[in-house]
XYZ file of C-alpha atoms in Angstrom:
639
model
C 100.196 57.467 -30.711
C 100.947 61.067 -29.565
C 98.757 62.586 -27.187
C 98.244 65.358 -29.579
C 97.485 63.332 -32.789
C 94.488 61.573 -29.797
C 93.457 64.573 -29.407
C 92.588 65.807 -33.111
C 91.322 62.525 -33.893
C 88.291 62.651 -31.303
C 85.949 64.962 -33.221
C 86.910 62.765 -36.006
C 85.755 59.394 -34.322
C 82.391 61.557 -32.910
C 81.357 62.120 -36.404
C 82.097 58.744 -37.711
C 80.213 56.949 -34.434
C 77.006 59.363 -35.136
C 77.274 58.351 -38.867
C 77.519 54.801 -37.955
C 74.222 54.930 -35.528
C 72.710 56.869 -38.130
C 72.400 53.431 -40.091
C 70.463 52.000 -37.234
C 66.491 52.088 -37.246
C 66.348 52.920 -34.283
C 68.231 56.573 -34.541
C 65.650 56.462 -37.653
C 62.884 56.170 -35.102
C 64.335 59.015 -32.891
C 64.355 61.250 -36.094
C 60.877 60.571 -36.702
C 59.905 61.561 -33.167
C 61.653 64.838 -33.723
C 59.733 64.626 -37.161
C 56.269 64.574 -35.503
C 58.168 67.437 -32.747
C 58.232 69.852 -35.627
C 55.114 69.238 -37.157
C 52.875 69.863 -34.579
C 55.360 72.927 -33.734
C 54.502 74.308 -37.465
C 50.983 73.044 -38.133
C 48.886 75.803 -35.885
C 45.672 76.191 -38.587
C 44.407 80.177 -37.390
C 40.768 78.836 -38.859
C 39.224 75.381 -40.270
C 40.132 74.884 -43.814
C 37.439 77.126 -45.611
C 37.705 74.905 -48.924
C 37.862 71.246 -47.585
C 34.547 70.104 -46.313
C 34.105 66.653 -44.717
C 30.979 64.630 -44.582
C 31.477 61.645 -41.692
C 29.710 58.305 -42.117
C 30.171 58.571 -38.162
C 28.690 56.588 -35.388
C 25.806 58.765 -34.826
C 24.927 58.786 -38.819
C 24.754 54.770 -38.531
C 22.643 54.631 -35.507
C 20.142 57.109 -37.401
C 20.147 55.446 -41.025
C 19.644 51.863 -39.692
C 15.494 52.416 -39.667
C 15.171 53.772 -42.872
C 17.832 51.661 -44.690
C 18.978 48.738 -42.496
C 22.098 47.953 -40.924
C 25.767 48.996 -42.808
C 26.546 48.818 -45.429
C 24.011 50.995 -46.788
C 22.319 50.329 -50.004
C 24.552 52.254 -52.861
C 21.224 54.207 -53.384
C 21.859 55.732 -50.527
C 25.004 57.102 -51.425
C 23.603 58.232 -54.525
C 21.485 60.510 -52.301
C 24.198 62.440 -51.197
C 25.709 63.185 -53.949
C 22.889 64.403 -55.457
C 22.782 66.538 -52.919
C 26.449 67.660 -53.024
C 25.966 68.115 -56.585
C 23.062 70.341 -56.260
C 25.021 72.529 -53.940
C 27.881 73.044 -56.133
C 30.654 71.375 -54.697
C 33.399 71.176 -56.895
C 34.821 68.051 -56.419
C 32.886 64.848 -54.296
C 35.768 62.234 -53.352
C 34.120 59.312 -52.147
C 36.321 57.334 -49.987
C 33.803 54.236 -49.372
C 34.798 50.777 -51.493
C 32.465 49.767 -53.873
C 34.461 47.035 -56.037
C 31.824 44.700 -56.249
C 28.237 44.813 -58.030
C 25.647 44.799 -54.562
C 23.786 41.221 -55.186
C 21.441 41.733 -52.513
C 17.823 42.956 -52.431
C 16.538 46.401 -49.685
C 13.865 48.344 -48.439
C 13.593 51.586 -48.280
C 11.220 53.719 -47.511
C 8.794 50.832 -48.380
C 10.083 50.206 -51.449
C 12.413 47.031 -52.034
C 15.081 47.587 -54.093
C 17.246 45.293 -56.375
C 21.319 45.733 -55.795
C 21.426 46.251 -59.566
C 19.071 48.863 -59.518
C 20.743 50.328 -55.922
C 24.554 49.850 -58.290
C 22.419 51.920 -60.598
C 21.371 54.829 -58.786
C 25.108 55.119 -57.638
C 26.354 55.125 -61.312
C 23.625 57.380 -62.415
C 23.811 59.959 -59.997
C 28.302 59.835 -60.115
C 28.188 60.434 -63.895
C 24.873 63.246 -63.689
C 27.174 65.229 -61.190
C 30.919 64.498 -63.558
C 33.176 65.524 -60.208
C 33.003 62.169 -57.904
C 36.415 60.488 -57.531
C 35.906 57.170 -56.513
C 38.492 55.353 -53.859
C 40.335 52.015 -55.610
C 42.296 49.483 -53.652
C 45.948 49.628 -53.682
C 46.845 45.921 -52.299
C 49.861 44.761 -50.635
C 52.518 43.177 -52.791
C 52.636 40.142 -50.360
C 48.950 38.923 -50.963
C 48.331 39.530 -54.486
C 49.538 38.046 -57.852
C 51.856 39.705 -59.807
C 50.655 38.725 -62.836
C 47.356 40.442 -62.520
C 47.712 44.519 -62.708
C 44.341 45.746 -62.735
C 41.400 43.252 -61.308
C 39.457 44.983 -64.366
C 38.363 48.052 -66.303
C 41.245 48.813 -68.094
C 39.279 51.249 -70.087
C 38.050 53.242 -67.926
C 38.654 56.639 -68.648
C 39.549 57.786 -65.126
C 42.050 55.439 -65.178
C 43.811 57.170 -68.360
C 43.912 60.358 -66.783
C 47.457 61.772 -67.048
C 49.428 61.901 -63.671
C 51.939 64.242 -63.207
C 55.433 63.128 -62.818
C 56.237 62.334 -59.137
C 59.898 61.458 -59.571
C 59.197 57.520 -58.593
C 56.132 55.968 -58.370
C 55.034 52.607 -55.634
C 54.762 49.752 -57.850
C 52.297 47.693 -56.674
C 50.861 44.271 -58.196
C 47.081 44.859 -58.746
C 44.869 47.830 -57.959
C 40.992 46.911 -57.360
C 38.908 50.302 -58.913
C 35.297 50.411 -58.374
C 33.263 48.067 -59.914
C 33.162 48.875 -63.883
C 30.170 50.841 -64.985
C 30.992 52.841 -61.694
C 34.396 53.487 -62.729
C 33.486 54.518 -66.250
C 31.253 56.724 -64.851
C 33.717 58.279 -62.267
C 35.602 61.700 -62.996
C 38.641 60.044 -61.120
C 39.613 57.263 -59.931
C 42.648 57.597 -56.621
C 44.367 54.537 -54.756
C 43.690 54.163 -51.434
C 47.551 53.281 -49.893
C 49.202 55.178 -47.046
C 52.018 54.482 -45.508
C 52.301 53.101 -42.046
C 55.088 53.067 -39.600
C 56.162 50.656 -37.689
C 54.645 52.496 -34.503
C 51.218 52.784 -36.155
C 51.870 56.643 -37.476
C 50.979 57.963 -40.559
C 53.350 60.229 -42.034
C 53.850 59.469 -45.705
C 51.739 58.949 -48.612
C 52.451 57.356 -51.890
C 51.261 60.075 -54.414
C 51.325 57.289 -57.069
C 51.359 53.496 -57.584
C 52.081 51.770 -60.397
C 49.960 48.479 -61.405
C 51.405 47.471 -64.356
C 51.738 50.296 -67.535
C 49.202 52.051 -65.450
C 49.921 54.679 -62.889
C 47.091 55.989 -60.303
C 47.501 59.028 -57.981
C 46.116 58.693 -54.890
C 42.533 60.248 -53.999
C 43.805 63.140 -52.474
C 45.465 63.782 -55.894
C 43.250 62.527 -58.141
C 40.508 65.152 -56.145
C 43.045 68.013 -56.479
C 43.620 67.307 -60.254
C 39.991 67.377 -60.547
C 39.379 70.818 -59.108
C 41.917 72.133 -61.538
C 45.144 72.128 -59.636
C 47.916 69.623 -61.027
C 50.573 69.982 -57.922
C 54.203 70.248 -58.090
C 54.578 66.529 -56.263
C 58.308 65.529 -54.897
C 58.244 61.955 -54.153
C 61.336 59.900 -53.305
C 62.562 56.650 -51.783
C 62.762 56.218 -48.499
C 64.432 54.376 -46.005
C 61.768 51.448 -46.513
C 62.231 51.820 -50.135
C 59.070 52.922 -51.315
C 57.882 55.927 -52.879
C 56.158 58.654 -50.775
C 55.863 62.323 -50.341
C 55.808 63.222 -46.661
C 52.237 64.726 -45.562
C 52.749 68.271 -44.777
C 49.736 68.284 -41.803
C 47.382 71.130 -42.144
C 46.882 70.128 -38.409
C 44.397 67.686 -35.700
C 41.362 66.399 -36.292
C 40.617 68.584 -33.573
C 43.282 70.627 -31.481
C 43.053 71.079 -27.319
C 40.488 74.072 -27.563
C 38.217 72.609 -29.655
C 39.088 74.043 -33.132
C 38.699 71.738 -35.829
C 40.833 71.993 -38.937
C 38.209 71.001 -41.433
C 34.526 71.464 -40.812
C 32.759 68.227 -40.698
C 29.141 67.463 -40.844
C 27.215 64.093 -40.465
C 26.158 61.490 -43.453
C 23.012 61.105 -41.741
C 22.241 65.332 -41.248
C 22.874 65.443 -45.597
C 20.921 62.540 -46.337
C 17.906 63.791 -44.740
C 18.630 67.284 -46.189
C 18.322 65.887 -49.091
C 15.019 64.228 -48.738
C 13.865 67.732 -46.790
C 14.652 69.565 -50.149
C 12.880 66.770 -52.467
C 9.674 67.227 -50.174
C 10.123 70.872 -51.086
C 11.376 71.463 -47.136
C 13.822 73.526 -46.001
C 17.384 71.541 -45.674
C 18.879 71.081 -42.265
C 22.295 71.921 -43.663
C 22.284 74.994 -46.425
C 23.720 73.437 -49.809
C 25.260 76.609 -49.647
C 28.166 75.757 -47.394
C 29.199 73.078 -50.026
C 29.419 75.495 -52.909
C 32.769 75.274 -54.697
C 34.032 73.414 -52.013
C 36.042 69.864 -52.007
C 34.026 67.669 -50.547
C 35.424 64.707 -48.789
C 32.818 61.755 -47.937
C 34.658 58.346 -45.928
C 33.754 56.251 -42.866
C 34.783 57.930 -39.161
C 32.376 55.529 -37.190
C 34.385 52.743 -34.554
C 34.953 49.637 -35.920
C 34.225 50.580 -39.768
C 36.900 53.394 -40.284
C 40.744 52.927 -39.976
C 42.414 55.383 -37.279
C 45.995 56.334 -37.449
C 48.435 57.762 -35.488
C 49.626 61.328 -36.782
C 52.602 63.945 -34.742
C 49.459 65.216 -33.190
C 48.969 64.957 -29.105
C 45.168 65.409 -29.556
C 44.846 61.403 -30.799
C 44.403 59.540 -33.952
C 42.919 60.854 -37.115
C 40.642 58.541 -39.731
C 41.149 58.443 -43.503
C 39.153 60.938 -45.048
C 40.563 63.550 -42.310
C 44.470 62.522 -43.909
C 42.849 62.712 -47.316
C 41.983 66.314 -46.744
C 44.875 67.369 -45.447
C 46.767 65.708 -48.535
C 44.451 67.802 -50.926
C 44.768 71.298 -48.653
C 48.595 70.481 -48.864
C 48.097 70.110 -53.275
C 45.974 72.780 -53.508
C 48.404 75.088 -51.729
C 51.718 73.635 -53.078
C 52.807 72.867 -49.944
C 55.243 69.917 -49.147
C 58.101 68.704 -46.720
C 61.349 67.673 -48.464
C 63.853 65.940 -46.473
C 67.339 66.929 -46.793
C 70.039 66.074 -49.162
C 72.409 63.772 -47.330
C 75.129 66.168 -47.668
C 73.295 68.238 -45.399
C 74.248 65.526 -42.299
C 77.558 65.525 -43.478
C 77.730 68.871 -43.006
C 75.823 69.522 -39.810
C 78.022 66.513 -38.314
C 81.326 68.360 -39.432
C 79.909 71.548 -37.444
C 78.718 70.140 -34.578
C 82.180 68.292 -33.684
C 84.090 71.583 -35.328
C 82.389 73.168 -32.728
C 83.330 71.547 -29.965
C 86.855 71.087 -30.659
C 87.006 74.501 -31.006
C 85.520 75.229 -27.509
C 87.514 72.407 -25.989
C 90.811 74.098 -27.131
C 89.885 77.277 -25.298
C 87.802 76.815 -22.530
C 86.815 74.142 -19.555
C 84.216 71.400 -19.726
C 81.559 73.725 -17.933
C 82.128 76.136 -21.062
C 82.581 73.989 -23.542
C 79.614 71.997 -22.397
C 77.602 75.103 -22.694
C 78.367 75.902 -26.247
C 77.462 72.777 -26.873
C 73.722 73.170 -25.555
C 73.913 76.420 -27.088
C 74.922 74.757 -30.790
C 71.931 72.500 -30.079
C 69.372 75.049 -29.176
C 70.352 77.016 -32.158
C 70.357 73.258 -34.288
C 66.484 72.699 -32.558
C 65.316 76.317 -33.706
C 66.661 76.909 -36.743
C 65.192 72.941 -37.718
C 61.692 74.032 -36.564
C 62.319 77.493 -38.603
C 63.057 75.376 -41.772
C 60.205 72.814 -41.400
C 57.843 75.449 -41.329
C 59.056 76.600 -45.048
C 58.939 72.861 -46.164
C 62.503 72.041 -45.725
C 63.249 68.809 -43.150
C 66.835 68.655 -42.086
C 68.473 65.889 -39.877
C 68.875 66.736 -35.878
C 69.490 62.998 -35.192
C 72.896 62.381 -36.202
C 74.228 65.970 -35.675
C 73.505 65.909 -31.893
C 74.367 62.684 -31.014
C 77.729 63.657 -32.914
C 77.347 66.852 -30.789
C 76.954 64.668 -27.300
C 80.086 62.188 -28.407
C 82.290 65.060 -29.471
C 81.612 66.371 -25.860
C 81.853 63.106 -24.299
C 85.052 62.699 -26.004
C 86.471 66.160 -24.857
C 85.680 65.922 -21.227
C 86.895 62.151 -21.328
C 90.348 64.464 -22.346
C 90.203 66.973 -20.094
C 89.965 64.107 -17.279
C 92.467 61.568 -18.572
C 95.442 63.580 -19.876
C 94.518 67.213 -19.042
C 93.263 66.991 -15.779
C 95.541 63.637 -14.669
C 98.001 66.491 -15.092
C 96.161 68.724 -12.855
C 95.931 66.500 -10.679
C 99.567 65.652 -10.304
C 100.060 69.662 -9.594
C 97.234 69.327 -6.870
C 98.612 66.644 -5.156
C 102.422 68.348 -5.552
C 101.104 71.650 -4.105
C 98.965 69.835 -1.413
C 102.483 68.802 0.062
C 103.402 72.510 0.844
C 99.995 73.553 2.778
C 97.322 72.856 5.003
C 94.324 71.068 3.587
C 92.241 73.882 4.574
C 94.481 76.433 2.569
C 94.669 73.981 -0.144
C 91.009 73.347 -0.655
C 90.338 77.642 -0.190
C 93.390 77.559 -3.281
C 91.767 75.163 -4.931
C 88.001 76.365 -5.283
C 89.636 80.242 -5.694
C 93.295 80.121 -7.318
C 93.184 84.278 -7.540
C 93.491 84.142 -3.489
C 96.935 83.114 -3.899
C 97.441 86.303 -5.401
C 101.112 85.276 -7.190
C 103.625 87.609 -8.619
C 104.686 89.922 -5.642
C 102.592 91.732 -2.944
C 103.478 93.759 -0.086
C 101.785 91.085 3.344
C 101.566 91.349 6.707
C 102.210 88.048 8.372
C 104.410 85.449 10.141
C 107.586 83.310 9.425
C 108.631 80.125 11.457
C 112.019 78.983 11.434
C 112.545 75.669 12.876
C 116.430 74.280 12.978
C 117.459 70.492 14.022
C 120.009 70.709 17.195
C 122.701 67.869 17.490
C 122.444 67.097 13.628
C 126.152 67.615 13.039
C 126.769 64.762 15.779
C 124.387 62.334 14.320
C 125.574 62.916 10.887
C 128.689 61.998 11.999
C 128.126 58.497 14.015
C 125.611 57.072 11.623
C 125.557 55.902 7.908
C 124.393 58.089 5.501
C 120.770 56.036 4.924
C 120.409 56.293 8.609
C 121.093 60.330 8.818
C 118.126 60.330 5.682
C 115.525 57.986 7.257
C 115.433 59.610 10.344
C 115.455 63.220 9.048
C 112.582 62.264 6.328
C 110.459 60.521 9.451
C 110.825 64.264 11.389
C 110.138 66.276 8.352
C 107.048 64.536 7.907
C 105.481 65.073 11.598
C 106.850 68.280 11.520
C 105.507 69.202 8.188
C 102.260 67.886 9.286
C 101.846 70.215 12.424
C 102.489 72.828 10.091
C 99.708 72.105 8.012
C 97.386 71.016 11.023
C 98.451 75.549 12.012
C 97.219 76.653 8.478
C 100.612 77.063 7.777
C 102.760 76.640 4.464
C 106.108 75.182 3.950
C 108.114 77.799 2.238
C 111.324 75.170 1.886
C 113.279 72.711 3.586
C 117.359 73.944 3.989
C 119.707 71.737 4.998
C 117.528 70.710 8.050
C 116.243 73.674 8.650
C 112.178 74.286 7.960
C 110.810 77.632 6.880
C 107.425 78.276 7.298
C 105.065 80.860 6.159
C 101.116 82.203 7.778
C 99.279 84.628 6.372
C 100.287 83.697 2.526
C 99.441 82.487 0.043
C 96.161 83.050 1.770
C 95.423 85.826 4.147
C 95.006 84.728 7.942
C 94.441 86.953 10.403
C 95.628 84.946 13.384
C 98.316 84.266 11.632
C 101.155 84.713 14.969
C 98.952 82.625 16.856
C 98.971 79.660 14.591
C 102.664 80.249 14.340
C 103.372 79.877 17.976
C 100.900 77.189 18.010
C 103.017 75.534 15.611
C 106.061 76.004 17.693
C 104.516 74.491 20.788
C 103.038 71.210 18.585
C 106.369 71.178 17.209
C 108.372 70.394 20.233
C 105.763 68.076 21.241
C 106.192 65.795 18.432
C 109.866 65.845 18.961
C 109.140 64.612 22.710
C 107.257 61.706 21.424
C 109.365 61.245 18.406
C 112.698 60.687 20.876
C 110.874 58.631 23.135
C 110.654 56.127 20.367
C 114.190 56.416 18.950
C 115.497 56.248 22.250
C 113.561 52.884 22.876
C 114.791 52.119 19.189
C 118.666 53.017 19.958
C 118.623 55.889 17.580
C 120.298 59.534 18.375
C 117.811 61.428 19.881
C 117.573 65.245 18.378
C 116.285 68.693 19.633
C 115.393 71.853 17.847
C 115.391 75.630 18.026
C 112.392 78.119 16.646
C 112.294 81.204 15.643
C 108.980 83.147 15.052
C 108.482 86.758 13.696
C 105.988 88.839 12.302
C 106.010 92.013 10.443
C 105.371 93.029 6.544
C 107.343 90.633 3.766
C 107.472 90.711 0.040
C 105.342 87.457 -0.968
C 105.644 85.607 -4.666
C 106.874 84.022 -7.466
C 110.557 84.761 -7.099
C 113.316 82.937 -9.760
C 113.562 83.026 -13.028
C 111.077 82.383 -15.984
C 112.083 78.937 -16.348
C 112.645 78.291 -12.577
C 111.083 79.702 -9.581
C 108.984 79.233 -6.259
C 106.686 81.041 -3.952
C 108.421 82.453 -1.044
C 109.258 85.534 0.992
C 111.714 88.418 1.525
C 112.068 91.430 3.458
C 113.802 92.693 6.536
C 111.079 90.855 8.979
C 112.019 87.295 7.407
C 116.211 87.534 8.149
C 115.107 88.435 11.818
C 112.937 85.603 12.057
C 116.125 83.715 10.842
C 118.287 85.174 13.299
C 115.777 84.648 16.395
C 116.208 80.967 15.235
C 119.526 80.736 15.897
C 119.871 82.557 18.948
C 118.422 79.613 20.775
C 121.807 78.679 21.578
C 122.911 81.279 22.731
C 119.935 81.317 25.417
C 119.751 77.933 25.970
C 115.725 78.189 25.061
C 113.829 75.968 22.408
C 110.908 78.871 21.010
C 111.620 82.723 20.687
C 109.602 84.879 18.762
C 110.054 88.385 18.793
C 107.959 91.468 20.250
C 105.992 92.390 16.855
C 104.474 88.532 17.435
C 104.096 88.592 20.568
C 101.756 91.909 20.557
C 99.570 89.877 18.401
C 98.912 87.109 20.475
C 95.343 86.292 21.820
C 95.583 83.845 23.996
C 97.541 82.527 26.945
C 101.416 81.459 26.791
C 103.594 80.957 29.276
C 106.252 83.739 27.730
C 109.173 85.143 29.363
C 110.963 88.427 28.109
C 114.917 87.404 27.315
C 115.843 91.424 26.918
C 116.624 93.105 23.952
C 119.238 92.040 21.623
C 121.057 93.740 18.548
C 120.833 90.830 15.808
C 122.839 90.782 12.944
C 122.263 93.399 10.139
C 119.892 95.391 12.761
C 120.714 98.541 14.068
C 118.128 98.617 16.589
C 117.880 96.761 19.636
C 114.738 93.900 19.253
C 112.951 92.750 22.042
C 112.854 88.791 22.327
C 110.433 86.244 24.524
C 110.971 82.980 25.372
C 107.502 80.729 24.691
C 107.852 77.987 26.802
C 106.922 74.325 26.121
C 104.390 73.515 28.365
């Protein structure tokens, strides 16, 4: 396949691996974290819920109530205490979540006075239909345990359980629903199921607005209280991933956040029970019925070891039932709700997110394109967050892991084709200067400064003597092997001088210091060069000569002055290299070795610029070829 045709098909594969691991439950799981992320990023209550009041059966309440009515459960007289009470005060709905599916067989004392369970079942029945507003709590069961021939335990006539529910768009079918026993569920204003949904981590973040038992369908309590008060919500139930039918609970907020506010004011069983009896003693209550006047009052068990406590997206700990129930009914009462996305929406965020980074990829590096990629993703975090908080719950799951593999995918690119290719003009320019210019080249390219400037600096010419001869006398492979094996010692002392190789003619080597990068000893490391230089060759014919091979000598010129530097060819074809007046002198210098029998002669603009000591002796002045002007030459001698 064509490099290009690899290239276009990585955002392509991104998208389609996200999509994939979307299927997984556990991405599912990772959405639901960022789930529980965004609701306690949205749900910041300013002030306790001023129309949801809760009433907690709590540890303190049980401790209290045991002398005057024996151990839990209480006698159902008891209950019918409170909502006397509540009724009294005005409270506009009473949902009772406490079970009472079975007639209480057993016989109490209370205040001296034994009581009969029927006459206890009694009081409770009474005292629900006197005040018409108590929704009582009925058990949804699980469709593992229960018999699916048997809808409703009983009380098919009850009219709470003909109330009307409004359509949810899919209801949780469920095999048999267990109301309150009968004359307590005839006497109930509503009667609401008591299922939520748990997750496989113990969270609570659903709710099943409606089950099914048969022809019969029963909201939950949280619903059946809101209908009650007046308010038939808007409800948008669907099925989710575990197949059943839930609305997600759009959380008010904590049972209580880090500074101590609570979201719904709560007050103990025991404080209204003995309000109560201070008000039928003609005392004044502990707890003004005032405060439950028009209110929704929600009654349940918070005390250890009685209640159920769930997880919820909140850091501050687990909530109990009647604190989800109320912030079910504060989300009905307000028409709030949290609506997942259509699936399209993935699609679509997917397609960006890869879009995106192909896009970047094509123009910039991986550092770039890497950060408009975290940059997509912030934007993808905030504008999620922005769009929970107005109800709306769109994917981040799948549209940044598609984000991280389209990124993944483009850097894998850049590497493997893009930057083997870099790496192949690395190594290729490494071969024509010092590692220390190289690396300086490397980390800043603009140093180079390509395309033709005016430099001050040095050029080496270095010329093989006695190369004609042993062209002649050996074979051809020979003449190669043994020019390639100088080359590369001399090439390397070059290097080792900060020097660059401008080109190799014939066997001549041209050398450049002070380009591409500036050096300002640059004579110095030239005649260094020069000196190193006809070391090697010492050692280098030592070990021909013990081989039989031709040994060879060679002659160096070195000048210094200003030279044209860059890019010089044409637009198809060209090379890095230098011109001017000061490089053809260097040439000539070079050659006049012969003529002076000497090995190194650099000229008097280099050797003004030397800093250290040489052994140098002046050779005169000499009128070189294409000068005008005598030029006064030094012999550097090898030492």
């Amino acid at each position: 396949m064509h490099i290009a045709h690899v290239n276009r098909a990585i955002p392509v594969a991104a998208a389609l691996l996200a999509g994939a691991l979307g299927l997984l439950d556990f991405t599912n799981r990772i959405e639901l974290q960022t789930y529980d992320l965004r609701v306690a990023a949205t749900a910041r209550p300013s002030a306790p819920a001023g129309d949801i009041v809760l009433i907690a059966i709590d540890n303190e309440s049980i401790r209290r109530m045991e002398p005057l009515v024996g151990r839990w459960p209480w006698p159902r007289l008891v209950h019918a205490t409170a909502i006397d009470y509540l009724a009294a005060a005005g409270a506009k709905v009473i949902g009772y979540d406490v079970m009472f599916a079975e007639r209480d067989l057993r016989k109490f004392m209370v205040a001296d006075t034994e009581w009969t369970g029927e006459e206890s079942d009694a009081a409770l029945v009474d005292s629900t239909k006197k005040a018409g507003n108590v929704v009582h709590i009925a058990e949804a069961s699980s469709a593992e345990l229960i018999d699916p021939t048997r809808a409703l335990k009983e009380n098919l006539d009850a009219p709470a359980l003909n109330v009307r529910v409004p359509s949810a768009g899919c209801t949780e079918p469920r095999p048999r629903v267990t109301p309150p026993f009968p004359a307590l569920a005839a006497a109930a204003r509503g009667i609401g199921h008591s299922l939520l949904i748990i997750d496989p981590n113990g969270a609570v973040r659903r709710v099943s607005p409606v089950v099914q038992a048969g022809e019969r369908t029963i909201p939950s309590l949280s619903l059946a209280a809101t209908m009650a008060a007046g308010t038939t919500p808007a409800l948008h139930a669907r099925i989710d991933e575990s197949g059943q039918c839930a609305v997600m609970i759009p959380w008010r907020g904590p049972a209580e956040n880090s500074n101590g506010q609570v979201t719904f004011t709560s007050y103990a069983f025991y404080d209204v029970f003995y309000s109560q009896q201070q008000i039928l003693e003609g005392q004044k209550p502990g707890i003004d019925p005032a405060l439950f006047k028009d209110r929704i009052v929600i009654v349940g068990v918070t005390a250890e070891g009685l209640n159920e406590a769930f997880t919820t997206p909140f850091p501050q700990g687990e909530i109990n039932g009647p604190e989800v129930h109320a912030n079910l009914v504060d989300a009905f009462l307000r028409n709030r709700s949290i609506e997942r996305a259509p699936g399209w929406v993935t699609i679509a965020l997917v397609i960006v997110a890869v879009a995106v980074v192909a896009v970047a990829g094509s123009f910039f590096n991986a550092w770039l394109t890497g950060a408009v990629a975290v940059v997509f993703a912030a934007l993808l975090a905030w504008q999620s967050v922005a769009l929970f908080a107005k109800g709306l719950w769109i994917p981040v799951t799948i549209p940044a892991l598609a984000l991280v593999f389209a990124y993944v995918g483009d850097l894998a690119w850049k590497y493997v084709v893009e930057g083997r290719e870099k790496r192949q003009v690395k190594k290729l320019f490494s071969r024509y200067v010092s590692k220390d210019v190289y690396d300086q080249l490397v980390a800043n390219p603009s140093l180079a400064a390509l395309g033709g400037a005016r430099r001050h600096m040095t050029v080496l010419f270095s010329d093989i003597r006695g190369f004609t001869t042993m062209s002649e006398k050996g074979t051809p492979e020979d003449v190669v092997r043994q020019l390639n094996q100088l080359f590369t010692r001399m090439v390397a002392v070059v290097f080792e001088h900060r020097g660059t190789v401008d080109k190799f003619v014939g066997d001549m080597i041209m050398a450049l210091y002070g380009a591409p990068l500036d050096d300002e000893d640059h004579a110095e490391h030239a005649v260094q060069t020069a000196l190193a230089m006809i070391r090697t060759l010492n050692q280098m014919n030592e070990e021909w000569g013990r081989d039989g091979k031709p040994q060879l000598d060679i002659g160096i010129g070195i000048n210094t002055g200003d030279m044209i530097a860059g890019n010089v060819g044409s637009e198809s074809i060209m090379s890095y290299t230098v011109i001017g007046d000061a490089v053809n002198l260097g040439a000539r210098l070079e050659s006049l070795n012969k003529d002076y029998g000497t090995r190194i002669i650099i000229s008097e603009a280099t050797r003004a610029r030397l800093k250290g000591r040489y052994d140098i002796r002046p050779l005169g002045d000499v009128i070189v070829k294409g000068k005008s002007l005598p030029v006064a030459i030094f012999e550097v001698k090898p030492t």
